[in-house]
Tab-separated table of C-alpha atoms (C1' of nucleotides) in Angstrom:
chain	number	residue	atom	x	y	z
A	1	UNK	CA	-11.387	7.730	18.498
A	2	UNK	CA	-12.129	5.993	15.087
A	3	UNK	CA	-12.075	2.212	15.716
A	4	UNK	CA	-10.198	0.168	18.257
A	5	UNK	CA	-8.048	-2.657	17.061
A	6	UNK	CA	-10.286	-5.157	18.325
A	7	UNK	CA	-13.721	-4.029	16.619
A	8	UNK	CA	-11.561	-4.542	13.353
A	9	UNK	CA	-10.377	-7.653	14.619
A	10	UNK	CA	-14.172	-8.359	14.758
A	11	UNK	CA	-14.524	-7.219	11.492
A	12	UNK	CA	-12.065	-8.507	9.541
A	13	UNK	CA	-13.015	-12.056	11.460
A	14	UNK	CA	-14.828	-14.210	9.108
A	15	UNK	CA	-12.663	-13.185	6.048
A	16	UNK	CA	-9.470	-14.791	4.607
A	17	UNK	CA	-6.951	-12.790	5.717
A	18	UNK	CA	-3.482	-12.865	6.695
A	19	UNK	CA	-1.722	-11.669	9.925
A	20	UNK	CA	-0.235	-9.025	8.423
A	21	UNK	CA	-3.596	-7.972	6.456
A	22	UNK	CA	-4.687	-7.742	9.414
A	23	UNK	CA	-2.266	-5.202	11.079
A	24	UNK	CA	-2.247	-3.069	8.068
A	25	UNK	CA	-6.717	-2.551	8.349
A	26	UNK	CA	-6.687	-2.363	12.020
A	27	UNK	CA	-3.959	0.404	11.661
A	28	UNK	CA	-5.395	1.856	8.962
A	29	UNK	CA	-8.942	2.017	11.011
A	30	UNK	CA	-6.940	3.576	13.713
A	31	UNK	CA	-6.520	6.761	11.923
A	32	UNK	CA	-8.177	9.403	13.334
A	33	UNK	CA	-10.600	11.920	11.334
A	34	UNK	CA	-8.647	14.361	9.447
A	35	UNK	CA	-5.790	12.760	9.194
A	36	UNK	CA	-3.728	10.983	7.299
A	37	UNK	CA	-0.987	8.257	6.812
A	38	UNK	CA	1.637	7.229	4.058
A	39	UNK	CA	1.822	3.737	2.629
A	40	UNK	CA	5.462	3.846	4.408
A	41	UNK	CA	4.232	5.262	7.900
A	42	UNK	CA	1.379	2.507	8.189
A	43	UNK	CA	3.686	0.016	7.221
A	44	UNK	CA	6.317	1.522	10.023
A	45	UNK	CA	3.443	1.407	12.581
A	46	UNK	CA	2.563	-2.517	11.083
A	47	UNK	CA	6.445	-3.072	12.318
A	48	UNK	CA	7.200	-4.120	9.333
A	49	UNK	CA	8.417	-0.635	7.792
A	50	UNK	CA	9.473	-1.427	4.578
A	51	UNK	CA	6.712	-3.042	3.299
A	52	UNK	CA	4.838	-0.055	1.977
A	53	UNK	CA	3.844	-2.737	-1.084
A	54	UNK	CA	2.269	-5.254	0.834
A	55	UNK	CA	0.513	-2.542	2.376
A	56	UNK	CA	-1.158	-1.476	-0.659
A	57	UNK	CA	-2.179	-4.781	-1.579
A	58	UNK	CA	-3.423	-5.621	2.094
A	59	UNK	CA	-5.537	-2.853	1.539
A	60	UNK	CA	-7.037	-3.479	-2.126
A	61	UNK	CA	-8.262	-6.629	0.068
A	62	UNK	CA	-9.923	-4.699	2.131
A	63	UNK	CA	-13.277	-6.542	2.525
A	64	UNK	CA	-14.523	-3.481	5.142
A	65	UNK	CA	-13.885	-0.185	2.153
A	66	UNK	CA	-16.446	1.985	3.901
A	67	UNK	CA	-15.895	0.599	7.728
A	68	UNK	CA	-12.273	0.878	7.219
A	69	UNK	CA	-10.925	4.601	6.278
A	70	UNK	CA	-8.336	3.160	3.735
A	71	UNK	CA	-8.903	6.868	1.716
A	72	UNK	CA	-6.800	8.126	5.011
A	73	UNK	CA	-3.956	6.175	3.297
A	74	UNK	CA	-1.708	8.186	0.903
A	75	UNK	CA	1.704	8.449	-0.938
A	76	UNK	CA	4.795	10.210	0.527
A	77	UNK	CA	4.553	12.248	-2.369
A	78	UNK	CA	1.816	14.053	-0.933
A	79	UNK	CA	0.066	12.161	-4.220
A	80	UNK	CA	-3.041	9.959	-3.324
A	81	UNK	CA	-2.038	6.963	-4.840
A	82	UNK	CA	-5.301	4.828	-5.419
A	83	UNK	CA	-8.067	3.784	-4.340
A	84	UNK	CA	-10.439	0.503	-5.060
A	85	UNK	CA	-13.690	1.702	-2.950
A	86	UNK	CA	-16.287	3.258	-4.796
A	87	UNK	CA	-15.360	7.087	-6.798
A	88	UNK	CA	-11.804	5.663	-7.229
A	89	UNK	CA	-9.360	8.479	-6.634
A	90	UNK	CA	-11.623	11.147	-7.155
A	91	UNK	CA	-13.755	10.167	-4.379
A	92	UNK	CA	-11.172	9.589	-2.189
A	93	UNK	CA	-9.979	13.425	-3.157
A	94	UNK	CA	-13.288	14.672	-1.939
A	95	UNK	CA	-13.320	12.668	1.163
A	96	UNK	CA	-9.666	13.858	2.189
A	97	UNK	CA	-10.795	17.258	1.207
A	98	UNK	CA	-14.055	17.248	3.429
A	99	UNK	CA	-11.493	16.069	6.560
A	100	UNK	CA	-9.369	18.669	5.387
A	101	UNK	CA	-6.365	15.873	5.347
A	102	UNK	CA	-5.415	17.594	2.187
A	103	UNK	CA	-5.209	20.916	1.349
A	104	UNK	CA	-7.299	22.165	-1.906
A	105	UNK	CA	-5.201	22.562	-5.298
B	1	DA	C1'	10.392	14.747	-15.336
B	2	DC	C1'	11.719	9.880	-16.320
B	3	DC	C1'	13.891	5.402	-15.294
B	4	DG	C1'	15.883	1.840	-12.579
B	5	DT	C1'	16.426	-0.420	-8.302
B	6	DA	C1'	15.001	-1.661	-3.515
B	7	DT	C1'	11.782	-4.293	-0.550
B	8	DC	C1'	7.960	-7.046	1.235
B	9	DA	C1'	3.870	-9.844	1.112
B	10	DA	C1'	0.393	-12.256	-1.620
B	11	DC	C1'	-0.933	-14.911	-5.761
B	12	DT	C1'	-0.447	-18.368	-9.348
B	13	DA	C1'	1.616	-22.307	-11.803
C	1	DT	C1'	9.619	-23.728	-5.048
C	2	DA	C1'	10.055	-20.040	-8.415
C	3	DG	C1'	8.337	-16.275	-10.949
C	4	DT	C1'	5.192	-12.218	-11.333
C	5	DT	C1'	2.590	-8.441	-9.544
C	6	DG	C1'	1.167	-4.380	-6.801
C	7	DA	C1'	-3.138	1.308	-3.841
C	8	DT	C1'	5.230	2.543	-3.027
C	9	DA	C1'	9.891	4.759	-1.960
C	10	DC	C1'	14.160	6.712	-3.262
C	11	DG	C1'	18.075	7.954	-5.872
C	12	DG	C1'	20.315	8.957	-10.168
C	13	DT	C1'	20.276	11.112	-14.770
DNA sequence: ACCGTATCAACTA
DNA sequence: TAGTTGATACGGT
């Protein structure tokens, strides 16, 4: 069990952050290890569902990039869309490749 | 493969 | 309040 929706609450308390910033990082921190999520599927579980856009920018705001596993989150394309932590994509390659979220080129 | 449109939330003036 | 942008998605050409 990766983090429960009110440790990110915790978290993500103290920052600037709008309701729906918030959904998208405590859903996103709900992933579990070795898997992953689409921008579209996170925004489905959000209850939003169409607002795989806002869910890239919620998180790019993502004040937590190590606590929270946004590298879990990926296009529909199979692609991994990007990343703002440290590494960029290419860290966030490896990382999905150590979980084995991704299979290897 | 490339381009345009759809859709939603946040940001800035 | 209106216009622009962005870690997308989907369909048409």
């Amino acid at each position: 069990m990766p983090l429960s929706r009110s440790e990110i609450l915790k978290m993500l308390d103290g920052y600037d952050l709008t309701d729906f910033q918030k959904e998208v990082l405590v859903v996103t921190g709900g992933i579990e290890k070795g898997k992953v999520l689409t921008y579209k599927q996170v925004a489905e579980k959000t209850g939003h569902g169409k607002a795989y856009r806002a869910v890239g920018s919620a998180l790019k705001k993502n004040p937590l990039a190590p606590t929270i596993p946004c590298h879990r989150v990926i296009k529909s394309d199979g692609d991994l869309g990007n990343y703002s932590g440290t590494g960029g994509r290419r860290k966030k390659r490896e990382l999905l490749l150590s979980e084995g979220a991704i299979p290897p080129s």
